Coordinates of C-alpha atoms in Angstrom, one line a residue:
M1 CA 61.9 -16.5 26.4
T2 CA 64.5 -17.0 28.2
K3 CA 65.3 -13.0 29.5
N4 CA 68.3 -14.1 32.1
I5 CA 70.8 -10.5 31.7
L6 CA 72.3 -11.5 34.6
S7 CA 73.0 -14.6 33.5
L8 CA 74.1 -13.5 30.3
I9 CA 77.1 -11.2 31.6
A10 CA 78.2 -14.1 34.2
L11 CA 78.6 -16.3 30.3
I12 CA 80.5 -12.8 29.0
S13 CA 82.3 -12.9 31.9
S14 CA 83.8 -16.7 31.6
F15 CA 84.1 -16.1 27.9
A16 CA 87.0 -13.7 28.7
L17 CA 88.9 -16.4 31.6
M18 CA 89.6 -18.3 28.3
I19 CA 92.5 -19.5 27.4
G20 CA 94.6 -21.2 24.4
C21 CA 92.6 -20.6 21.7
S22 CA 94.2 -19.3 18.1
N23 CA 93.6 -18.2 14.8
D24 CA 93.0 -21.1 13.1
D25 CA 91.5 -22.6 15.6
P26 CA 88.4 -23.7 13.9
V27 CA 85.8 -23.5 17.0
S28 CA 87.3 -20.5 18.9
D29 CA 85.6 -18.0 17.2
W30 CA 83.4 -16.9 20.7
S31 CA 80.8 -14.9 19.4
D32 CA 79.4 -12.4 22.4
W33 CA 76.0 -12.4 24.0
T34 CA 73.5 -10.0 23.6
S35 CA 70.5 -9.1 26.1
D36 CA 67.2 -8.6 25.5
T37 CA 66.3 -5.6 24.1
G38 CA 62.7 -5.9 22.4
G39 CA 60.3 -8.7 23.2
N40 CA 59.3 -11.5 21.0
G41 CA 59.8 -12.1 17.7
G42 CA 62.9 -10.6 15.8
S43 CA 64.1 -8.8 19.3
S44 CA 67.7 -11.0 18.5
Q45 CA 70.4 -9.4 17.9
T46 CA 72.7 -12.0 16.5
S47 CA 71.0 -13.3 12.6
G48 CA 69.6 -16.7 12.4
T49 CA 71.0 -19.5 11.2
S50 CA 71.9 -19.5 7.7
Y51 CA 69.5 -22.9 6.0
T52 CA 69.3 -23.7 2.7
G53 CA 68.2 -27.3 2.5
E54 CA 65.1 -28.2 0.6
V55 CA 62.6 -26.6 3.1
A56 CA 64.6 -22.8 1.9
T57 CA 64.4 -23.5 -1.5
F58 CA 60.4 -25.3 -2.8
D59 CA 58.5 -23.5 -4.4
V60 CA 54.5 -23.6 -5.1
S61 CA 52.5 -23.3 -8.6
I62 CA 50.0 -24.4 -10.2
D63 CA 50.3 -28.2 -12.5
T64 CA 47.7 -28.8 -14.0
S65 CA 48.9 -31.7 -15.9
T66 CA 47.5 -35.4 -15.4
L67 CA 48.2 -37.3 -12.5
A68 CA 48.0 -41.5 -12.4
E69 CA 45.8 -42.5 -10.4
T70 CA 44.0 -45.6 -9.4
E71 CA 41.0 -45.8 -7.9
G72 CA 40.3 -48.4 -4.6
E73 CA 36.8 -50.4 -4.4
I74 CA 34.3 -48.6 -4.6
P75 CA 31.6 -49.1 -1.3
A76 CA 28.3 -50.2 -3.3
D77 CA 26.5 -49.1 -0.4
D78 CA 27.1 -45.6 -0.9
D79 CA 24.7 -43.4 -2.4
D80 CA 27.9 -41.3 -3.2
Y81 CA 29.1 -43.0 -5.8
V82 CA 27.6 -42.5 -9.0
E83 CA 27.8 -46.6 -10.3
N84 CA 26.1 -47.1 -7.1
T85 CA 22.6 -45.9 -8.7
T86 CA 20.3 -46.6 -11.9
F87 CA 19.5 -44.2 -14.0
T88 CA 16.5 -44.7 -16.4
Q89 CA 16.0 -42.0 -18.6
S90 CA 18.3 -38.9 -20.3
L91 CA 18.7 -36.7 -22.2
S92 CA 20.8 -34.2 -24.3
I93 CA 22.0 -30.4 -24.0
V94 CA 23.7 -28.9 -26.5
Y95 CA 24.3 -25.0 -26.9
D96 CA 25.3 -22.8 -30.0
G97 CA 25.8 -19.4 -29.8
T98 CA 22.7 -17.8 -28.7
T99 CA 20.7 -20.6 -28.8
A100 CA 20.3 -24.5 -27.5
T101 CA 18.2 -27.5 -28.8
C102 CA 16.8 -31.0 -25.7
D103 CA 17.3 -34.0 -28.3
K104 CA 14.0 -35.9 -26.3
T105 CA 11.1 -35.0 -24.0
I106 CA 10.6 -37.2 -21.0
D107 CA 6.9 -37.3 -18.9
N108 CA 7.7 -35.5 -15.3
V109 CA 10.8 -33.4 -17.2
T110 CA 10.2 -30.2 -18.5
V111 CA 12.9 -28.0 -21.0
T112 CA 12.5 -24.7 -21.4
M113 CA 15.1 -22.4 -23.2
D114 CA 15.1 -18.9 -23.8
G115 CA 18.0 -18.1 -25.6
A116 CA 20.8 -20.5 -24.6
D117 CA 19.5 -20.0 -21.8
V118 CA 18.6 -23.7 -20.7
T119 CA 15.8 -24.7 -17.4
I120 CA 15.1 -28.2 -16.5
N121 CA 12.3 -28.8 -14.1
S122 CA 11.8 -32.1 -13.0
L123 CA 9.5 -33.7 -11.0
T124 CA 9.2 -37.5 -11.5
D125 CA 10.8 -40.1 -9.4
E126 CA 13.5 -41.5 -12.4
K127 CA 16.6 -40.9 -11.9
V128 CA 17.9 -39.0 -15.4
S129 CA 20.8 -38.5 -16.7
Y130 CA 21.8 -34.8 -18.3
T131 CA 24.2 -35.1 -21.0
I132 CA 25.1 -31.2 -21.9
S133 CA 27.6 -29.9 -25.3
G134 CA 28.2 -27.1 -27.0
T135 CA 29.7 -23.6 -26.5
T136 CA 27.6 -20.0 -25.8
T137 CA 28.6 -17.2 -24.8
D138 CA 25.5 -15.5 -23.5
G139 CA 23.9 -18.8 -22.0
S140 CA 23.3 -21.4 -18.5
L141 CA 22.0 -23.5 -17.1
K142 CA 19.3 -24.3 -13.7
I143 CA 18.3 -27.2 -12.5
Y144 CA 15.0 -28.2 -10.5
S145 CA 14.8 -31.7 -9.6
S146 CA 12.6 -33.6 -7.4
K147 CA 15.7 -36.6 -7.3
K148 CA 19.1 -37.0 -7.6
F149 CA 20.7 -36.7 -11.1
Q150 CA 23.8 -37.3 -13.1
L151 CA 25.1 -34.5 -15.2
V152 CA 27.9 -35.1 -17.7
L153 CA 29.5 -32.1 -18.5
N154 CA 30.7 -33.2 -22.7
G155 CA 32.7 -30.7 -23.7
V156 CA 30.6 -27.7 -22.8
S157 CA 31.9 -23.9 -22.6
I158 CA 29.2 -21.7 -20.9
T159 CA 29.4 -18.8 -20.5
N160 CA 27.1 -16.1 -18.5
P161 CA 27.3 -12.6 -18.1
T162 CA 24.9 -11.8 -15.7
A163 CA 24.8 -15.3 -13.9
A164 CA 25.8 -18.7 -13.0
A165 CA 27.1 -20.3 -15.6
I166 CA 25.5 -23.5 -13.7
N167 CA 22.7 -23.2 -11.0
I168 CA 21.2 -26.0 -8.6
Q169 CA 18.2 -25.5 -8.0
S170 CA 17.6 -28.4 -5.7
S171 CA 18.6 -29.8 -2.8
K172 CA 19.0 -33.7 -4.0
R173 CA 22.5 -35.0 -4.6
A174 CA 24.1 -34.7 -8.2
Y175 CA 26.2 -36.9 -9.6
V176 CA 28.6 -35.0 -12.1
V177 CA 31.0 -36.6 -14.4
L178 CA 33.5 -34.9 -16.7
A179 CA 33.8 -37.1 -20.1
D180 CA 36.5 -39.0 -20.3
G181 CA 38.8 -37.0 -23.1
T182 CA 36.5 -33.4 -22.5
T183 CA 38.0 -30.1 -21.7
N184 CA 35.1 -28.3 -20.3
T185 CA 34.6 -24.3 -19.3
L186 CA 32.4 -22.1 -17.4
T187 CA 32.5 -18.4 -17.1
D188 CA 29.8 -15.9 -14.8
G189 CA 29.9 -12.4 -14.7
S190 CA 30.7 -9.8 -12.8
S191 CA 27.7 -8.6 -11.5
Y192 CA 24.6 -11.2 -10.7
T193 CA 21.6 -9.4 -12.3
D194 CA 19.5 -12.0 -12.9
V195 CA 18.4 -13.7 -9.7
T196 CA 15.4 -15.1 -9.3
D197 CA 13.5 -13.8 -5.7
G198 CA 13.9 -15.7 -3.6
E199 CA 16.6 -18.1 -5.4
D200 CA 20.0 -18.3 -4.0
M201 CA 24.0 -18.2 -6.6
K202 CA 26.9 -18.1 -4.6
A203 CA 28.7 -19.2 -7.4
C204 CA 29.7 -19.8 -11.0
F205 CA 28.8 -23.3 -10.1
F206 CA 26.2 -23.4 -7.2
S207 CA 24.1 -26.3 -6.1
E208 CA 21.8 -26.4 -2.8
G209 CA 23.0 -30.3 -2.7
Q210 CA 25.4 -32.4 -3.0
L211 CA 28.3 -32.1 -5.4
C212 CA 29.7 -35.4 -6.5
F213 CA 32.8 -35.6 -9.0
S214 CA 33.8 -37.9 -10.7
G215 CA 35.2 -39.1 -14.3
S216 CA 39.0 -37.7 -16.1
G217 CA 37.8 -35.0 -18.2
K218 CA 38.6 -31.1 -16.8
L219 CA 36.8 -29.0 -15.5
N220 CA 38.1 -25.3 -16.3
V221 CA 36.0 -22.5 -13.8
Y222 CA 36.6 -18.8 -14.4
A223 CA 34.5 -16.9 -11.0
N224 CA 34.5 -13.3 -11.5
C225 CA 31.7 -12.3 -9.1
K226 CA 31.3 -14.9 -6.1
A227 CA 32.2 -18.3 -5.4
G228 CA 34.0 -21.0 -8.3
I229 CA 32.4 -24.3 -7.5
R230 CA 30.0 -24.1 -4.2
S231 CA 27.5 -26.4 -2.2
D232 CA 25.2 -25.3 0.3
D233 CA 25.7 -29.6 1.7
Y234 CA 28.8 -30.8 0.6
V235 CA 31.0 -30.8 -2.4
M236 CA 33.1 -34.5 -3.1
I237 CA 35.9 -35.1 -5.5
R238 CA 37.1 -38.1 -6.6
P239 CA 40.2 -39.8 -8.9
N240 CA 41.2 -39.0 -11.5
T241 CA 39.2 -35.5 -12.4
N242 CA 40.9 -32.4 -13.6
I243 CA 39.3 -29.2 -11.4
Y244 CA 40.5 -25.7 -13.0
V245 CA 39.1 -22.8 -10.7
K246 CA 39.9 -19.3 -10.7
A247 CA 38.1 -16.5 -8.7
T248 CA 38.8 -12.9 -9.0
A249 CA 36.2 -12.1 -6.5
G250 CA 35.8 -14.8 -4.4
N251 CA 36.4 -18.5 -2.6
G252 CA 37.2 -21.3 -4.9
I253 CA 35.6 -24.5 -4.0
K254 CA 33.1 -24.5 -0.7
G255 CA 31.3 -26.6 0.7
N256 CA 29.0 -25.5 3.2
D257 CA 29.1 -28.9 5.1
A258 CA 31.8 -30.6 4.2
L259 CA 34.8 -31.1 1.7
Y260 CA 36.0 -34.5 0.5
I261 CA 39.1 -35.1 -1.4
Y262 CA 40.0 -38.7 -2.5
G263 CA 41.6 -38.4 -5.2
G264 CA 41.7 -35.7 -8.8
V265 CA 44.2 -33.1 -9.6
I266 CA 42.4 -29.6 -7.6
N267 CA 44.5 -25.8 -8.7
V268 CA 42.7 -23.3 -7.4
E269 CA 43.8 -19.4 -7.6
T270 CA 42.3 -16.4 -5.5
S271 CA 42.9 -13.3 -5.3
A272 CA 40.2 -11.6 -3.2
L273 CA 40.6 -9.9 -0.2
A274 CA 39.9 -12.9 2.7
A275 CA 39.5 -14.7 0.7
K276 CA 39.6 -19.0 0.8
A277 CA 41.0 -21.4 -2.5
L278 CA 38.9 -24.5 -0.8
S279 CA 36.9 -24.0 2.5
T280 CA 34.2 -25.3 4.5
D281 CA 31.8 -24.7 6.9
G282 CA 32.3 -28.2 7.9
H283 CA 35.1 -31.0 8.5
M284 CA 37.5 -31.1 5.5
V285 CA 39.6 -34.9 3.8
I286 CA 42.1 -34.5 1.7
S287 CA 42.9 -39.0 1.2
G288 CA 43.9 -38.8 -2.9
G289 CA 44.9 -36.5 -5.4
R290 CA 47.3 -33.2 -6.2
T291 CA 45.8 -30.0 -5.5
T292 CA 47.5 -26.4 -5.2
A293 CA 46.2 -23.7 -3.8
V294 CA 47.8 -20.2 -4.8
T295 CA 45.9 -16.9 -2.5
T296 CA 47.1 -13.9 -3.2
G297 CA 44.5 -11.2 -1.7
N298 CA 45.3 -9.1 1.4
A299 CA 43.5 -9.9 4.9
T300 CA 40.2 -7.2 5.1
V301 CA 37.9 -6.3 7.7
E302 CA 34.1 -8.1 7.1
D303 CA 30.9 -7.4 9.5
N304 CA 34.0 -5.2 12.3
E305 CA 35.6 -8.6 11.9
L306 CA 38.8 -8.5 10.8
T307 CA 39.7 -11.7 8.6
G308 CA 42.2 -13.1 5.8
S309 CA 43.1 -14.9 2.9
A310 CA 43.0 -18.9 3.2
G311 CA 44.7 -22.0 1.3
I312 CA 43.2 -24.0 2.8
K313 CA 40.3 -23.1 5.9
A314 CA 37.9 -25.6 7.8
D315 CA 35.3 -24.5 10.5
S316 CA 35.8 -27.8 11.8
T317 CA 38.3 -30.7 11.5
L318 CA 41.3 -30.8 8.7
T319 CA 42.4 -34.7 8.3
I320 CA 45.2 -35.7 6.1
T321 CA 46.2 -38.8 5.0
G322 CA 46.8 -39.5 2.0
G323 CA 47.1 -37.8 -2.0
E324 CA 49.7 -34.9 -2.4
L325 CA 48.6 -30.5 -1.5
Y326 CA 50.6 -28.1 -1.3
V327 CA 49.7 -24.6 -0.4
K328 CA 51.0 -20.2 -1.2
S329 CA 49.1 -17.3 -0.1
T330 CA 50.8 -14.5 -0.2
G331 CA 49.2 -12.0 0.8
N332 CA 49.5 -9.8 4.2
G333 CA 47.9 -11.8 7.1
G334 CA 47.1 -14.8 4.8
K335 CA 47.3 -18.8 6.9
G336 CA 48.6 -21.0 4.3
I337 CA 46.0 -23.8 6.5
S338 CA 43.5 -22.3 9.3
T339 CA 41.4 -24.6 10.9
D340 CA 39.0 -23.1 13.6
M341 CA 39.4 -26.6 15.4
Q342 CA 41.8 -30.0 15.6
T343 CA 44.0 -30.4 12.4
Y344 CA 45.6 -34.1 11.3
I345 CA 48.2 -35.6 9.2
K346 CA 47.9 -38.4 8.4
G347 CA 49.4 -39.4 5.9
G348 CA 50.7 -37.3 2.3
T349 CA 52.5 -35.0 1.3
V350 CA 51.9 -31.6 2.2
R351 CA 53.9 -28.7 0.8
V352 CA 52.8 -24.9 2.2
I353 CA 53.9 -21.4 1.9
T354 CA 53.3 -17.8 3.1
T355 CA 54.9 -15.1 2.1
G356 CA 52.3 -12.3 3.4
K357 CA 53.7 -9.9 6.6
T358 CA 50.8 -9.1 9.9
F359 CA 48.1 -7.2 9.0
S360 CA 47.2 -4.6 11.6
Y361 CA 43.6 -3.2 11.9
G362 CA 43.3 -0.9 15.2
S363 CA 44.5 -3.3 17.7
D364 CA 44.0 -6.4 16.0
D365 CA 45.9 -7.7 13.3
S366 CA 46.1 -11.2 10.9
K367 CA 49.6 -12.5 10.9
A368 CA 50.5 -15.1 8.1
K369 CA 51.0 -18.6 9.4
G370 CA 52.6 -21.6 7.6
I371 CA 50.0 -23.7 9.0
K372 CA 47.4 -22.8 12.3
A373 CA 44.7 -24.7 14.0
D374 CA 42.8 -23.2 17.2
G375 CA 42.6 -27.2 18.3
D376 CA 44.9 -29.3 18.8
I377 CA 47.5 -30.1 15.8
I378 CA 48.6 -33.8 15.6
I379 CA 50.8 -35.2 12.8
S380 CA 51.5 -38.4 12.5
G381 CA 52.5 -39.2 9.7
G382 CA 53.7 -38.2 5.6
D383 CA 56.0 -35.6 4.5
V384 CA 55.5 -32.5 5.9
M385 CA 57.4 -28.5 4.8
V386 CA 56.4 -25.1 6.1
R387 CA 58.2 -22.2 5.0
T388 CA 57.3 -18.7 6.1
E389 CA 59.1 -15.3 5.0
G390 CA 56.7 -12.4 6.2
G391 CA 58.0 -11.5 9.3
E392 CA 57.9 -10.9 12.6
G393 CA 54.6 -13.3 13.2
S394 CA 55.0 -15.8 10.2
E395 CA 54.9 -18.8 12.8
G396 CA 55.4 -22.5 10.7
I397 CA 52.9 -24.5 12.6
E398 CA 50.7 -23.2 15.2
S399 CA 48.2 -25.0 17.7
K400 CA 46.3 -22.6 20.6
G401 CA 45.3 -26.6 21.6
E402 CA 48.3 -28.2 21.6
M403 CA 50.8 -30.3 19.6
T404 CA 51.2 -33.5 19.2
I405 CA 54.8 -35.1 16.6
E406 CA 54.8 -38.7 17.0
G407 CA 55.2 -39.6 12.8
G408 CA 56.2 -38.8 9.1
Q409 CA 58.9 -35.5 8.6
V410 CA 58.4 -32.3 9.6
Q411 CA 60.6 -29.6 8.4
V412 CA 60.1 -25.7 9.2
K413 CA 61.2 -22.4 7.9
T414 CA 60.8 -19.4 10.2
Y415 CA 61.4 -16.4 11.1
D416 CA 59.0 -16.7 13.9
D417 CA 58.9 -19.1 16.0
A418 CA 59.2 -22.5 13.8
L419 CA 56.6 -25.2 15.9
N420 CA 54.7 -23.2 18.4
S421 CA 51.7 -24.2 20.3
K422 CA 49.7 -23.0 23.3
G423 CA 49.6 -25.7 25.2
N424 CA 51.9 -28.9 26.0
L425 CA 54.0 -29.3 22.8
Y426 CA 54.6 -33.6 22.6
L427 CA 57.7 -34.2 20.3
N428 CA 57.2 -38.6 20.2
G429 CA 58.3 -39.6 16.8
G430 CA 59.5 -38.8 13.5
Y431 CA 61.9 -36.6 12.3
V432 CA 61.6 -33.0 13.3
L433 CA 64.1 -29.4 12.0
A434 CA 62.3 -26.5 13.3
V435 CA 65.1 -23.6 11.8
A436 CA 64.1 -19.9 13.1
S437 CA 65.8 -17.0 12.1
N438 CA 64.5 -14.0 14.4
N439 CA 62.6 -16.9 17.1
D440 CA 62.4 -20.1 19.1
A441 CA 62.8 -23.0 16.6
I442 CA 59.8 -25.3 19.2
D443 CA 58.4 -22.9 21.2
A444 CA 56.1 -24.4 24.0
N445 CA 53.5 -22.1 26.1
K446 CA 53.1 -24.4 27.9
N447 CA 55.5 -28.4 29.1
L448 CA 57.1 -29.0 26.4
Y449 CA 58.5 -33.0 26.5
I450 CA 60.4 -34.8 23.9
N451 CA 59.7 -38.7 24.3
G452 CA 60.9 -39.9 20.7
G453 CA 62.3 -38.6 17.1
N454 CA 65.1 -37.2 15.3
I455 CA 64.6 -33.2 16.3
I456 CA 66.9 -30.9 14.9
A457 CA 66.2 -27.5 16.4
L458 CA 67.6 -24.2 14.7
G459 CA 66.9 -21.1 16.6
G460 CA 67.6 -17.1 16.4
G461 CA 70.1 -15.6 17.8
A462 CA 70.4 -14.7 21.8
P463 CA 67.7 -14.8 24.0
E464 CA 66.3 -17.1 21.6
N465 CA 66.1 -21.0 22.2
P466 CA 66.3 -24.1 19.7
L467 CA 63.9 -25.4 23.0
D468 CA 61.5 -23.3 25.3
A469 CA 58.7 -23.8 27.7
A470 CA 56.8 -21.1 29.1
E471 CA 58.3 -19.4 32.6
G472 CA 56.6 -21.7 35.6
Y473 CA 56.5 -25.5 32.8
S474 CA 59.6 -27.1 31.9
I475 CA 61.3 -29.1 28.9
Y476 CA 61.3 -32.7 30.2
V477 CA 63.2 -34.7 27.7
N478 CA 61.9 -38.7 27.6
G479 CA 64.4 -39.7 25.0
G480 CA 65.4 -39.2 21.2
N481 CA 67.7 -37.9 19.8
V482 CA 68.0 -34.1 19.2
I483 CA 70.4 -31.1 18.1
G484 CA 69.3 -27.4 19.0
M485 CA 71.5 -24.8 18.4
G486 CA 70.1 -20.9 19.2
G487 CA 71.9 -18.1 21.1
S488 CA 70.9 -19.2 24.6
T489 CA 69.3 -22.5 25.6
A490 CA 66.6 -23.4 28.0
Q491 CA 67.1 -25.6 30.5
T492 CA 66.4 -29.0 30.9
A493 CA 64.1 -30.8 33.7
S494 CA 66.1 -32.5 36.2
S495 CA 62.8 -35.4 36.5
S496 CA 63.9 -36.1 32.8
K497 CA 65.0 -39.0 31.6
Q498 CA 67.3 -39.1 29.9
A499 CA 70.1 -37.5 29.3
S500 CA 71.9 -33.8 27.8
I501 CA 74.7 -32.4 27.2
A502 CA 75.2 -28.0 26.4
Y503 CA 77.4 -26.1 25.6
S504 CA 78.6 -22.8 24.2
A505 CA 81.4 -23.0 21.1
S506 CA 80.5 -21.6 17.6
V507 CA 81.0 -24.5 15.3
S508 CA 79.3 -22.7 12.4
G509 CA 79.8 -24.4 9.1
Q510 CA 81.1 -28.1 11.1
K511 CA 80.7 -31.6 11.1
I512 CA 80.2 -32.7 14.4
G513 CA 80.0 -35.7 16.6
L514 CA 79.3 -36.6 19.7
L515 CA 80.7 -40.0 21.1
D516 CA 80.3 -42.3 24.7
S517 CA 83.0 -43.1 26.5
E518 CA 84.4 -45.7 24.8
G519 CA 84.0 -44.6 21.6
N520 CA 80.8 -45.3 19.9
S521 CA 79.2 -43.4 17.9
M522 CA 76.1 -41.3 19.2
M523 CA 74.9 -38.3 16.3
Y524 CA 76.7 -37.5 14.1
F525 CA 75.6 -33.5 12.4
E526 CA 77.0 -30.8 9.8
V527 CA 75.9 -27.6 11.1
P528 CA 74.7 -24.6 9.1
S529 CA 76.5 -21.8 8.7
T530 CA 75.8 -18.9 10.9
S531 CA 74.8 -21.1 13.0
Q532 CA 73.7 -19.6 16.8
T533 CA 76.9 -20.8 19.9
A534 CA 74.8 -22.0 22.5
V535 CA 74.7 -26.0 21.5
Y536 CA 72.6 -28.6 23.1
M537 CA 72.6 -33.0 22.6
T538 CA 70.7 -35.3 23.7
A539 CA 70.9 -38.6 22.2
D540 CA 68.9 -42.4 23.1
G541 CA 70.5 -43.8 26.1
M542 CA 72.3 -41.2 27.0
T543 CA 72.4 -41.3 30.8
A544 CA 73.7 -38.4 33.4
N545 CA 76.9 -38.1 35.1
Q546 CA 78.9 -40.3 32.0
K547 CA 80.9 -38.3 30.2
Y548 CA 80.8 -37.8 26.4
T549 CA 83.0 -36.7 23.2
L550 CA 82.2 -33.8 21.2
N551 CA 84.8 -33.8 17.8
Y552 CA 84.9 -31.8 15.1
G553 CA 85.9 -31.7 11.7
V554 CA 84.9 -35.7 11.9
S555 CA 83.1 -37.6 9.2
V556 CA 80.2 -39.8 9.0
S557 CA 79.6 -43.8 7.4
G558 CA 76.5 -45.8 6.7
G559 CA 73.9 -44.4 8.5
T560 CA 71.4 -42.7 6.8
T561 CA 71.2 -38.9 7.7
W562 CA 69.1 -36.6 7.6
N563 CA 69.3 -32.8 7.0
G564 CA 72.6 -33.5 8.4
M565 CA 71.9 -35.7 11.4
N566 CA 72.7 -38.9 11.6
T567 CA 72.3 -41.2 14.3
T568 CA 73.4 -44.8 13.7
G569 CA 76.3 -44.5 11.2
T570 CA 80.1 -44.6 12.1
I571 CA 81.3 -40.7 13.5
S572 CA 85.6 -41.2 12.5
G573 CA 88.4 -38.0 12.4
G574 CA 88.1 -34.9 13.7
S575 CA 90.1 -33.3 16.3
Q576 CA 88.1 -32.6 20.1
L577 CA 86.1 -29.8 21.0
G578 CA 86.0 -30.8 24.4
E579 CA 84.9 -33.8 26.6
L580 CA 81.4 -33.2 29.1
T581 CA 79.3 -34.9 31.9
A582 CA 75.5 -35.4 31.1
S583 CA 73.3 -34.2 33.1
A584 CA 69.6 -34.4 32.9
S585 CA 69.1 -31.0 33.5
V586 CA 71.6 -28.6 31.4
G587 CA 71.1 -25.3 29.9
Q588 CA 69.8 -21.7 31.2
S589 CA 67.2 -21.8 33.5
M590 CA 63.5 -19.5 32.7
G591 CA 63.4 -18.7 36.6
G592 CA 66.3 -16.6 37.1
G593 CA 67.9 -19.4 38.8
G594 CA 71.5 -19.1 36.5
M595 CA 73.6 -21.1 34.9
N596 CA 73.1 -25.2 35.6
G597 CA 74.7 -28.5 34.3
G598 CA 76.1 -30.2 32.4
G599 CA 79.7 -30.2 31.2
Q600 CA 83.0 -30.7 32.1
G601 CA 85.9 -28.3 30.5
M602 CA 86.6 -28.1 27.2
G603 CA 90.4 -27.8 27.2
G604 CA 90.6 -24.2 26.4
R605 CA 88.2 -23.8 24.3
G606 CA 85.3 -22.6 26.1
P607 CA 82.4 -23.6 29.3
G608 CA 81.7 -27.5 29.3
G609 CA 78.4 -26.6 30.0
W610 CA 76.0 -23.9 31.3

């Protein structure tokens, strides 16, 4: 964060010398500069950019509507697919109020019934398929099995007031098939009083072994005591399934070892303190379907440790390669997506909203953030939007390691930093929009490398920057197209391979265009309202010591305009704002070295570069 008060005073003094600015000039309304009076986050005395694009308006809500999906070829050697197992025996259980019936007996399979509480104990070496249907308001299903099995939910509704609805006490794989055209409902009690000593019962639908969901039916789970669906191994969900979980006292869906979402419609709502909608102690993979996670619980203290809610929580890695993921967290201290290791986004659609404020406990706190990883964050594809609305500390995408964006679209709107990396931050490609109303738009706590892509960075008022690197580190500009606006502009490194320009002008709401010395179009940008007065620009092919013309009130034809930026169209019309000379090093020195760089005078409308 740049806090060079002497340099700011020098700049204010330069404003006093400006002449020739009529009241009708749309760029003559120069804003006063202010020094930092309160440290990071929320210290700005000038309001941030008013950005009203899609990232500022999208919402996330539960959507259980059917999603048309086509599943790819099923791998013949993968035991997680029910199609690769032949079931030589089957039986059917039908619930009817306070009783249940079984249609047949199988050697070495014992089915006992206590009212509507059904227990299956299978010791057979054969593979068995169990189909359950009917309704009970005081019943359950417990399964012991020495072999993997199929469990077909064929229009069943089980409510167990005293324990889990389905409790699988087998470490073997359970293929859970939601029968086509059926709706299945599981509900547990608000407390588990009917528990066998030595056995776990961690969810309304619990299994010691793997849970592999398939079928095009629907499953609704209402969890009132613990989690909704949980495996002490892993959970896999396939295309065309439709699962809804509402958990009021625990997590939504959890796979201890892993959670694989290959498709389907998944909706999870949690309201408990520090609850996670979808979680795993291992790694999580999302490659298809439509997943929606909504959490409303605040952070809390467990075993003297502060923990918050999260829509997605992986204690290892998270990999997103496809599908749609929608996350909303409204509790104080809640995260949208949180991983303890790396986060990889390679494809798909990701939408994240957090609205909670910082939750404090003693000297510790949990900040509401959109996407947060304790390891690296690498985005190479997909369409990502993140918005945080919780005030100071509510950052958009934060990496405690390094951050790399090399493809796809990333749009972030926040109060605090939009993109923040504890390590180096690399912008190598793709499209990036970073809007921070009260802090830096893109902030690296080591070096910031801009090597390619199309980047819009809109920071808060002085002393906040559109682009920032830590003191003692540098901003290296080696390629790409960048438009940055903020209260100040941090200095780019003199060893940058691509030149830049930096200037100060109030161009709020203007359409500006950058052209080279021969009049060729380089960059067009539609400036949002209340944008800050420090402006930074670089474009592919920009070279040092060359003159560039900046016009306002222009129009553009052709090319593609993305969030107001167009780097391939033809710019025409408008009036000249100024002629500037590009330099490798422009902006305000982060080390207190005064004003530097890049521009030539701008015809009485302001300083050429600084």
